[in-house]
Short mmCIF file of C-alpha atoms in Angstrom, two decimals:
data_model
loop_
_atom_site.label_atom_id
_atom_site.label_comp_id
_atom_site.label_asym_id
_atom_site.label_seq_id
_atom_site.Cartn_x
_atom_site.Cartn_y
_atom_site.Cartn_z
CA ASP A 30 139.72 -5.29 -29.13
CA GLN A 31 138.64 -6.81 -26.06
CA GLN A 32 141.91 -9.09 -25.24
CA VAL A 33 140.60 -10.88 -22.36
CA LYS A 34 137.30 -12.06 -23.12
CA GLN A 35 134.92 -14.39 -20.53
CA ASN A 36 132.19 -16.06 -23.16
CA SER A 37 130.04 -17.23 -20.82
CA PRO A 38 127.85 -14.27 -19.10
CA SER A 39 126.21 -16.31 -17.23
CA LEU A 40 126.53 -19.96 -15.06
CA SER A 41 124.56 -21.86 -12.76
CA VAL A 42 125.41 -25.15 -11.10
CA GLN A 43 123.92 -27.28 -8.09
CA GLU A 44 125.08 -27.26 -5.16
CA GLY A 45 128.41 -29.66 -4.47
CA ARG A 46 129.10 -30.27 -8.22
CA ILE A 47 132.00 -28.45 -10.24
CA SER A 48 131.83 -24.92 -11.60
CA ILE A 49 134.41 -24.55 -14.42
CA LEU A 50 134.77 -20.76 -16.19
CA ASN A 51 136.68 -19.77 -18.81
CA CYS A 52 138.20 -17.02 -20.27
CA ASP A 53 140.55 -16.49 -23.76
CA TYR A 54 142.75 -13.59 -24.41
CA THR A 55 144.50 -12.75 -27.45
CA ASN A 56 148.31 -11.00 -26.10
CA SER A 57 150.42 -13.63 -25.79
CA MET A 58 152.61 -11.00 -24.09
CA PHE A 59 151.00 -11.21 -20.34
CA ASP A 60 152.73 -13.12 -17.87
CA TYR A 61 149.84 -13.34 -15.08
CA PHE A 62 146.55 -14.57 -15.16
CA LEU A 63 144.36 -13.39 -12.07
CA TRP A 64 140.67 -14.41 -10.90
CA TYR A 65 138.90 -12.22 -9.02
CA LYS A 66 135.71 -12.64 -6.75
CA LYS A 67 132.60 -9.92 -6.57
CA TYR A 68 130.30 -9.66 -4.73
CA PRO A 69 126.97 -7.23 -4.69
CA ALA A 70 128.18 -3.29 -3.66
CA GLU A 71 131.77 -4.87 -2.59
CA GLY A 72 134.96 -4.11 -4.79
CA PRO A 73 136.53 -7.17 -6.41
CA THR A 74 138.93 -9.54 -4.38
CA PHE A 75 141.64 -11.89 -5.55
CA LEU A 76 141.08 -15.37 -5.99
CA ILE A 77 143.85 -16.92 -7.30
CA SER A 78 146.97 -16.62 -9.98
CA ILE A 79 149.07 -18.33 -12.44
CA SER A 80 152.40 -17.45 -14.17
CA SER A 81 152.10 -17.98 -17.84
CA ILE A 82 154.70 -20.64 -17.20
CA LYS A 83 152.77 -22.87 -15.55
CA ASP A 84 149.59 -24.63 -16.29
CA LYS A 85 147.86 -25.16 -13.03
CA ASN A 86 148.22 -23.74 -9.39
CA GLU A 87 145.65 -25.14 -7.08
CA ASP A 88 144.50 -23.48 -3.97
CA GLY A 89 142.49 -25.59 -1.80
CA ARG A 90 138.95 -25.51 -3.82
CA PHE A 91 140.05 -23.97 -6.25
CA THR A 92 141.92 -24.47 -9.38
CA VAL A 93 143.36 -22.94 -12.43
CA PHE A 94 144.41 -24.34 -15.35
CA LEU A 95 145.97 -21.91 -18.35
CA ASN A 96 146.29 -23.58 -22.17
CA LYS A 97 148.67 -21.37 -24.00
CA SER A 98 148.38 -23.16 -26.93
CA ALA A 99 145.01 -22.27 -26.93
CA LYS A 100 145.22 -19.00 -24.60
CA HIS A 101 142.92 -20.51 -22.69
CA LEU A 102 141.93 -19.84 -19.07
CA SER A 103 139.67 -21.70 -16.63
CA LEU A 104 138.50 -21.75 -13.26
CA HIS A 105 137.52 -25.05 -11.50
CA ILE A 106 135.47 -24.57 -8.16
CA VAL A 107 135.25 -27.67 -6.66
CA PRO A 108 132.80 -28.57 -4.08
CA SER A 109 130.62 -25.36 -5.32
CA GLN A 110 129.06 -24.04 -2.30
CA PRO A 111 125.97 -21.40 -2.53
CA GLY A 112 128.84 -18.78 -0.96
CA ASP A 113 130.19 -18.95 -4.69
CA SER A 114 127.47 -17.25 -6.08
CA ALA A 115 129.08 -14.07 -6.77
CA VAL A 116 131.09 -12.23 -10.45
CA TYR A 117 133.75 -14.17 -10.96
CA PHE A 118 136.14 -11.89 -13.43
CA CYS A 119 138.86 -12.88 -15.05
CA ALA A 120 142.38 -10.49 -16.10
CA ALA A 121 145.57 -10.72 -17.28
CA SER A 122 148.74 -8.34 -16.49
CA ARG A 123 152.77 -8.68 -17.71
CA ARG A 124 155.29 -8.80 -14.90
CA GLY A 125 155.47 -5.07 -13.29
CA ARG A 126 152.05 -4.16 -14.61
CA ALA A 127 149.70 -5.06 -12.51
CA GLY A 128 148.35 -1.58 -12.30
CA LYS A 129 147.46 -2.36 -16.11
CA SER A 130 145.35 -4.97 -15.54
CA THR A 131 142.98 -6.20 -18.99
CA PHE A 132 139.50 -7.82 -17.26
CA GLY A 133 137.46 -10.10 -18.99
CA ASP A 134 133.30 -8.76 -19.11
CA GLY A 135 132.40 -11.16 -16.03
CA THR A 136 130.82 -14.47 -15.10
CA THR A 137 128.11 -14.55 -12.96
CA LEU A 138 127.63 -17.79 -10.98
CA THR A 139 125.02 -18.99 -9.02
CA VAL A 140 124.94 -22.07 -6.77
CA LYS A 141 121.73 -23.41 -5.98
CA PRO A 142 121.58 -25.31 -2.78
CA ASN B 170 143.88 -2.82 8.16
CA ALA B 171 141.82 -0.31 5.86
CA GLY B 172 143.31 -1.52 2.63
CA VAL B 173 141.97 0.62 0.15
CA THR B 174 139.16 3.50 1.03
CA GLN B 175 137.19 5.34 -1.44
CA THR B 176 134.50 8.05 -0.69
CA PRO B 177 132.20 9.25 -0.94
CA LYS B 178 130.40 5.65 -2.04
CA PHE B 179 127.38 7.37 -3.82
CA GLN B 180 126.99 10.67 -5.57
CA VAL B 181 124.78 12.14 -8.03
CA LEU B 182 125.68 14.96 -10.22
CA LYS B 183 124.72 17.04 -12.68
CA THR B 184 126.25 17.37 -16.29
CA GLY B 185 129.13 19.96 -16.13
CA GLN B 186 129.73 19.81 -12.60
CA SER B 187 132.84 18.91 -11.56
CA MET B 188 134.46 16.23 -8.40
CA THR B 189 136.64 14.28 -6.99
CA LEU B 190 136.50 10.85 -6.25
CA GLN B 191 139.55 10.21 -3.31
CA CYS B 192 140.97 7.25 -3.14
CA ALA B 193 143.49 6.12 0.08
CA GLN B 194 145.72 3.08 1.33
CA ASP B 195 147.12 2.27 3.63
CA MET B 196 149.27 -0.93 2.85
CA ASN B 197 152.49 1.62 1.06
CA HIS B 198 151.50 0.10 -2.70
CA GLU B 199 153.77 1.06 -5.43
CA TYR B 200 150.48 0.75 -7.91
CA MET B 201 147.95 2.63 -7.77
CA SER B 202 145.17 2.44 -10.56
CA TRP B 203 141.08 3.80 -11.04
CA TYR B 204 138.71 1.41 -13.04
CA ARG B 205 135.23 1.92 -13.82
CA GLN B 206 132.55 -0.61 -14.73
CA ASP B 207 129.58 -0.23 -16.38
CA PRO B 208 126.36 -3.05 -16.06
CA GLY B 209 127.28 -6.04 -18.49
CA MET B 210 130.94 -5.37 -18.61
CA GLY B 211 134.03 -5.92 -16.61
CA LEU B 212 136.60 -3.50 -15.36
CA ARG B 213 138.03 -0.75 -17.32
CA LEU B 214 141.13 1.58 -16.50
CA ILE B 215 141.18 4.85 -16.48
CA HIS B 216 144.45 6.40 -15.70
CA TYR B 217 147.22 4.43 -13.45
CA SER B 218 150.14 5.51 -11.69
CA VAL B 219 153.70 3.43 -10.68
CA GLY B 220 154.90 5.68 -7.52
CA ALA B 221 154.24 9.47 -6.38
CA GLY B 222 154.53 12.05 -9.53
CA ILE B 223 154.08 9.46 -11.76
CA THR B 224 150.65 9.30 -13.66
CA ASP B 225 149.77 7.19 -16.77
CA GLN B 226 146.41 7.29 -19.20
CA GLY B 227 145.20 3.84 -19.33
CA GLU B 228 142.46 2.93 -21.75
CA VAL B 229 139.39 5.43 -21.09
CA PRO B 230 141.01 8.36 -20.18
CA ASN B 231 139.07 11.13 -21.63
CA GLY B 232 137.46 13.45 -19.27
CA TYR B 233 139.15 12.72 -15.89
CA ASN B 234 142.23 13.89 -14.45
CA VAL B 235 144.55 12.25 -12.14
CA SER B 236 147.44 13.22 -9.75
CA ARG B 237 149.86 11.72 -7.50
CA SER B 238 151.65 13.80 -4.94
CA THR B 239 152.04 11.17 -2.12
CA THR B 240 152.43 7.24 -1.79
CA GLU B 241 148.75 6.73 0.10
CA ASP B 242 146.31 9.29 -2.49
CA PHE B 243 145.37 8.61 -5.72
CA PRO B 244 142.46 11.27 -6.40
CA LEU B 245 139.99 11.32 -9.75
CA ARG B 246 139.17 14.29 -11.05
CA LEU B 247 135.82 14.49 -13.04
CA LEU B 248 136.14 17.78 -14.86
CA SER B 249 132.92 18.55 -16.94
CA ALA B 250 130.15 15.63 -15.55
CA ALA B 251 128.72 13.74 -18.34
CA PRO B 252 125.95 11.10 -18.59
CA SER B 253 128.38 8.64 -19.83
CA GLN B 254 130.17 8.95 -16.91
CA THR B 255 127.61 7.33 -15.14
CA SER B 256 129.26 3.94 -13.18
CA VAL B 257 130.86 2.61 -10.69
CA TYR B 258 134.56 3.85 -9.71
CA PHE B 259 137.16 1.39 -8.29
CA CYS B 260 140.41 2.37 -7.56
CA ALA B 261 142.66 -1.02 -6.61
CA SER B 262 146.22 -0.95 -5.16
CA SER B 263 149.33 -3.39 -6.23
CA TYR B 264 152.66 -3.79 -4.70
CA ARG B 265 155.82 -4.95 -6.69
CA SER B 266 156.33 -9.37 -5.54
CA GLY B 267 159.01 -9.50 -8.46
CA ALA B 268 158.48 -13.64 -7.27
CA GLU B 269 156.46 -16.34 -8.33
CA PRO B 270 153.75 -17.38 -7.71
CA ARG B 271 152.41 -14.58 -6.16
CA GLY B 272 151.76 -12.77 -9.04
CA GLU B 273 150.76 -9.32 -8.91
CA LYS B 274 147.11 -9.00 -7.25
CA LEU B 275 144.64 -5.68 -7.34
CA PHE B 276 143.70 -4.74 -4.18
CA PHE B 277 140.12 -2.98 -4.53
CA GLY B 278 137.97 -0.18 -2.61
CA SER B 279 134.23 -0.67 -2.34
CA GLY B 280 133.53 1.33 -5.34
CA THR B 281 131.52 4.47 -5.93
CA GLN B 282 128.58 5.02 -7.25
CA LEU B 283 127.72 8.09 -9.31
CA SER B 284 124.97 8.62 -11.32
CA VAL B 285 125.73 12.69 -14.09
CA LEU B 286 121.76 13.20 -14.63
#
């Protein structure tokens, strides 16, 4: 039973347009939802997070939206840049248990110049 | 700032061999974890630790051992390597933020690519 799902393995967008990456989860006990970005041959790096008590968190070009009733979150990147091309992982954790984060399978984003 | 350091970066083993993947962090983080990533899949938790002397199993612990004798180090031991353990292994550390809105993010090492023949 996969608790965190990213149903789109890949996404391709034009530079300057919006990228929307989606994530669904099944466990209503999660307290935090995080997005990580991963380049080839590197470890994932933290991008942005949102608490379960919020519905939106914004950091520069990146915004994460949380819909608890639908158990769905999305990452918006506006405007998209070629350097954003990477694999994006959605993850979820409970408070005090970051070391036990549960990850989705990732979405490969390609931003075309 | 070294962050999380993993060694080696690449390793090839024969079936049945044992080895230890090293992980060290210099951020004084309480939590450390080991994940594996298989092609087309997300990261799956192998073992984790909430502090020195305390470890617990994750989602896929079979075939692996860990210990945490210091805050800084969290080695992962493969007892008898099998081809199914061919994967990329990531070590991560985190701290207990205790406050909104930072959440509890993980800091990852650069990974160890392991091939078992």
